[in-house]
Amino acid sequence: MPIEEPSWNCPVVALDGPSASGKSTLARALAKALGWFYLGSGDWYRALTWAALRKGVNPSSPQALLDTFSSIQVLGHPDGSVDVDGRILDAELRAPQIDQAVCDVADHGVVREALNSRMREFRSAPEVKGIVADGRDAGSVIFPDACLKVFIDAGVDARASRRLAQVEAAGVDTTIADVRRALEERDSRDAARGASAPRPSSDGKVLDNSNLTVEEATGRLLSWVRPLLKEDPTTLS
Ligand code: C5P
């Protein structure tokens, strides 16, 4: 698929990493600090999964998913929230049925391409000054010309503790062992996706977020991005 020419009117910072590494929290905080749009690519996969399940579409059928995607209107808002046909989705996207089906949806290359082209359209919206995008392949595939690519990593124990706190806050009764097992399963599904598998980029940085507070990690990211924005954009790689 042809990649859009770099749009220096709309720089992108891409934060990728495994599940529960904290990348969405950091991407939101960074977008807020910069006054940019936040684009959580995982929520776009989840929104399509939600629409497909509602229509009774089998998440293993790429054509049925593409048909579903063309039949709905998906919009992204500056804070990263996603709406489908005018309905803002939030808790719906975290439902266990979505967790189960979203990996099937994300396994289809043609579905990934359709979502990626829609996400790239954000850059041409006049009101978007810049984008902080997160996901698994935001820097490697969606926005390969991002001015800064950071792989947000964290050990599996730190990730499991974070995910357990989120799940418990949502009122779900579970154990750290179950949460850890689910994370490891998700890691191996993600790792099997070739070019879209989460991995540090050769032209990017790695931030180990196992033991940092949100403020510390956001401060580190800002210290990397601010000098880039002062440079002549055409010199950025
Ligand atoms: O980020 P989150 O865990 O909400 O993403 C949901 C799922 O969507 C992930 O498990 C992953 O399989 C898929 N995904 C992806 N590529 C992205 C973002 C998410 O494959 N860029």
Coordinates of C-alpha atoms and ligand atoms in Angstrom, one line a residue:
M1 CA 0.0 0.0 0.0
P2 CA 1.4 3.4 -0.9
I3 CA 2.3 5.4 2.2
E4 CA 1.3 9.0 2.3
E5 CA 4.1 11.5 1.8
P6 CA 5.4 12.8 5.1
S7 CA 3.2 15.7 6.3
W8 CA 5.3 18.0 8.3
N9 CA 2.3 20.1 9.0
C10 CA 1.2 17.2 11.1
P11 CA 4.1 15.4 12.9
V12 CA 3.5 12.0 14.5
V13 CA 5.0 10.5 17.6
A14 CA 4.5 6.7 17.6
L15 CA 4.5 4.7 20.8
D16 CA 4.4 0.9 20.3
G17 CA 4.8 -1.9 22.8
P18 CA 3.2 -5.0 24.2
S19 CA -0.1 -5.2 26.0
A20 CA -0.3 -3.3 29.3
S21 CA 3.1 -1.7 29.0
G22 CA 1.5 1.6 29.8
K23 CA 1.7 3.0 26.3
S24 CA -1.9 4.3 26.1
T25 CA -1.6 6.2 29.3
L26 CA 1.7 7.7 28.2
A27 CA 0.4 8.5 24.7
R28 CA -2.6 10.3 26.2
A29 CA -0.5 12.3 28.6
L30 CA 2.0 13.2 25.9
A31 CA -0.8 14.2 23.5
K32 CA -2.3 16.4 26.2
A33 CA 1.1 18.0 27.0
L34 CA 1.7 18.8 23.3
G35 CA -1.9 19.8 22.5
W36 CA -2.0 17.1 19.8
F37 CA -4.5 14.4 18.9
Y38 CA -4.3 11.0 20.6
L39 CA -4.9 8.0 18.3
G40 CA -5.1 4.7 20.1
S41 CA -4.9 2.2 17.2
G42 CA -6.0 -0.7 19.5
D43 CA -9.3 1.0 20.0
W44 CA -9.9 1.1 16.2
Y45 CA -9.4 -2.7 16.1
R46 CA -11.8 -3.0 19.1
A47 CA -14.4 -0.7 17.5
L48 CA -14.5 -2.8 14.3
T49 CA -14.7 -5.9 16.4
W50 CA -17.6 -4.4 18.4
A51 CA -19.5 -3.5 15.2
A52 CA -18.8 -7.0 13.7
L53 CA -20.1 -8.8 16.7
R54 CA -23.2 -6.7 16.9
K55 CA -24.0 -7.5 13.3
G56 CA -23.3 -11.2 13.9
V57 CA -20.3 -11.2 11.6
N58 CA -17.7 -13.9 12.1
P59 CA -14.3 -12.3 13.1
S60 CA -12.5 -15.0 11.2
S61 CA -13.9 -13.8 7.8
P62 CA -11.8 -11.0 6.4
Q63 CA -14.3 -10.2 3.6
A64 CA -17.2 -9.9 6.1
L65 CA -15.1 -7.6 8.3
L66 CA -14.2 -5.4 5.3
D67 CA -17.9 -5.2 4.4
T68 CA -18.7 -4.3 8.0
F69 CA -16.0 -1.6 8.0
S70 CA -17.5 -0.1 4.8
S71 CA -21.0 -0.1 6.2
I72 CA -20.2 1.9 9.3
Q73 CA -18.9 5.4 9.9
V74 CA -16.0 5.4 12.4
L75 CA -14.7 8.7 13.7
G76 CA -11.8 9.5 16.0
H77 CA -11.9 12.4 18.5
P78 CA -8.9 14.5 19.8
D79 CA -8.9 12.6 23.1
G80 CA -8.6 9.2 21.3
S81 CA -12.2 8.2 21.8
V82 CA -13.8 6.4 18.8
D83 CA -17.4 6.6 17.7
V84 CA -19.2 4.3 15.4
D85 CA -22.3 5.7 13.6
G86 CA -22.5 8.5 16.2
R87 CA -22.2 6.4 19.3
I88 CA -19.0 7.0 21.4
L89 CA -17.7 3.7 22.5
D90 CA -15.9 3.3 25.8
A91 CA -16.6 0.5 28.3
E92 CA -18.1 -1.5 25.4
L93 CA -14.6 -1.8 23.9
R94 CA -13.2 -3.5 27.0
A95 CA -15.9 -6.2 27.3
P96 CA -14.5 -9.7 27.5
Q97 CA -16.2 -10.7 24.2
I98 CA -14.2 -8.0 22.5
D99 CA -11.0 -9.1 24.2
Q100 CA -11.5 -12.6 22.9
A101 CA -12.4 -11.6 19.3
V102 CA -10.1 -8.7 18.6
C103 CA -7.0 -10.8 18.0
D104 CA -8.9 -12.7 15.2
V105 CA -9.8 -9.4 13.6
A106 CA -6.3 -8.1 13.9
D107 CA -4.8 -11.3 12.3
H108 CA -6.1 -10.4 8.8
G109 CA -3.7 -8.4 6.7
V110 CA -6.4 -6.8 4.5
V111 CA -8.4 -5.7 7.5
R112 CA -5.2 -4.1 9.0
E113 CA -4.6 -2.2 5.7
A114 CA -8.2 -0.9 5.7
L115 CA -7.9 0.4 9.3
N116 CA -4.4 1.8 8.6
S117 CA -5.5 3.9 5.7
R118 CA -8.4 5.3 7.7
M119 CA -6.0 6.1 10.6
R120 CA -3.6 7.9 8.2
E121 CA -6.4 10.2 7.1
F122 CA -6.1 11.9 10.4
R123 CA -3.0 13.7 9.2
S124 CA -4.9 15.6 6.6
A125 CA -7.5 17.1 8.9
P126 CA -6.8 20.8 9.2
E127 CA -7.5 20.9 12.9
V128 CA -4.9 18.3 13.7
K129 CA -1.5 19.9 14.6
G130 CA 0.1 16.7 15.5
I131 CA -0.7 13.1 16.5
V132 CA 0.5 10.8 19.2
A133 CA -0.4 7.3 18.0
D134 CA 0.0 4.1 20.0
G135 CA -0.3 0.4 19.2
R136 CA 1.8 -2.5 18.0
D137 CA 2.9 -1.1 14.6
A138 CA 2.1 2.6 14.8
G139 CA 5.8 3.4 14.0
S140 CA 6.7 0.5 11.8
V141 CA 3.6 0.3 9.5
I142 CA 1.0 3.0 10.2
F143 CA 3.3 6.0 10.3
P144 CA 6.7 4.9 9.3
D145 CA 7.8 8.5 8.9
A146 CA 6.9 9.4 12.5
C147 CA 9.4 12.0 13.8
L148 CA 9.8 10.0 17.0
K149 CA 9.2 6.2 17.5
V150 CA 9.4 4.8 21.0
F151 CA 9.0 1.2 22.1
I152 CA 7.3 1.3 25.5
D153 CA 8.4 -1.9 27.2
A154 CA 7.8 -3.4 30.6
G155 CA 8.5 -6.7 32.3
V156 CA 5.6 -9.2 32.3
D157 CA 5.2 -8.9 36.1
A158 CA 4.8 -5.1 36.0
R159 CA 2.4 -5.5 33.1
A160 CA 0.3 -8.1 34.9
S161 CA 0.1 -6.0 38.0
R162 CA -1.1 -3.0 36.0
R163 CA -3.7 -5.0 34.0
L164 CA -4.9 -6.7 37.3
A165 CA -5.5 -3.2 38.8
Q166 CA -7.5 -2.1 35.7
V167 CA -9.6 -5.3 35.6
E168 CA -10.3 -5.1 39.3
A169 CA -11.3 -1.5 39.0
A170 CA -13.8 -2.6 36.4
G171 CA -15.3 -4.9 39.0
V172 CA -14.1 -8.2 37.5
D173 CA -12.9 -10.9 39.9
T174 CA -9.7 -12.5 38.7
T175 CA -6.2 -13.5 39.8
I176 CA -2.7 -12.3 38.9
A177 CA -2.0 -15.8 37.4
D178 CA -5.0 -15.6 35.0
V179 CA -4.1 -12.1 34.0
R180 CA -0.5 -13.1 33.4
R181 CA -1.5 -16.1 31.3
A182 CA -3.9 -13.9 29.2
L183 CA -1.1 -11.4 28.6
E184 CA 1.4 -14.1 27.5
E185 CA -1.2 -15.5 25.1
R186 CA -1.8 -12.0 23.7
D187 CA 2.0 -11.5 23.3
S188 CA 2.4 -14.7 21.3
R189 CA -0.6 -13.8 19.0
D190 CA 0.9 -10.3 18.5
A191 CA 4.4 -11.7 17.9
A192 CA 3.1 -13.9 15.0
R193 CA 2.1 -10.9 12.9
G194 CA 5.3 -10.5 10.9
A195 CA 5.9 -6.8 10.0
S196 CA 3.2 -5.7 12.4
A197 CA 4.5 -7.6 15.4
P198 CA 5.5 -5.2 18.2
R199 CA 9.3 -4.7 18.3
P200 CA 11.7 -1.8 18.8
S201 CA 12.3 0.1 15.6
S202 CA 15.9 0.4 14.3
D203 CA 15.3 4.1 14.0
G204 CA 13.6 4.6 17.3
K205 CA 14.2 4.5 21.1
V206 CA 13.2 2.1 23.9
L207 CA 11.6 3.2 27.2
D208 CA 11.5 0.7 30.0
N209 CA 8.3 1.6 31.8
S210 CA 8.5 -1.2 34.4
N211 CA 9.3 1.1 37.3
L212 CA 8.5 4.7 36.1
T213 CA 5.6 6.9 37.2
V214 CA 3.5 8.4 34.5
E215 CA 5.1 11.8 35.2
E216 CA 8.6 10.4 34.9
A217 CA 7.9 8.5 31.7
T218 CA 6.0 11.4 30.1
G219 CA 8.9 13.8 31.1
R220 CA 11.3 11.5 29.3
L221 CA 9.2 11.4 26.2
L222 CA 8.8 15.2 26.2
S223 CA 12.6 15.6 26.5
W224 CA 13.0 13.5 23.3
V225 CA 10.2 15.1 21.3
R226 CA 10.6 18.8 22.1
P227 CA 14.1 19.2 20.5
L228 CA 12.9 17.5 17.3
L229 CA 10.0 20.0 17.0
K230 CA 12.5 22.9 17.1
E231 CA 14.5 21.5 14.2
D232 CA 13.8 22.2 10.6
P233 CA 11.2 19.5 9.9
T234 CA 12.8 18.5 6.6
T235 CA 15.9 17.4 8.4
L236 CA 14.0 14.9 10.5
S237 CA 14.4 11.2 9.6
Ligands
C5P1 O1 -4.0 -2.0 22.5 P1 -5.1 -3.0 22.7 O2 -4.6 -4.1 23.6 O3 -6.4 -2.4 23.1 O4 -5.3 -3.6 21.2 C1 -6.3 -4.6 21.1 C2 -5.7 -5.7 20.1 O5 -5.6 -5.1 18.8 C3 -4.3 -6.2 20.4 O6 -4.4 -7.3 21.2 C4 -3.7 -6.4 19.1 O7 -3.9 -7.8 18.8 C5 -4.5 -5.6 18.1 N1 -3.7 -4.4 17.7 C6 -2.9 -4.6 16.6 N2 -2.2 -3.6 16.0 C7 -2.3 -2.3 16.6 C8 -3.1 -2.1 17.7 C9 -3.8 -3.2 18.3 O8 -2.8 -5.7 16.1 N3 -1.6 -1.3 16.0

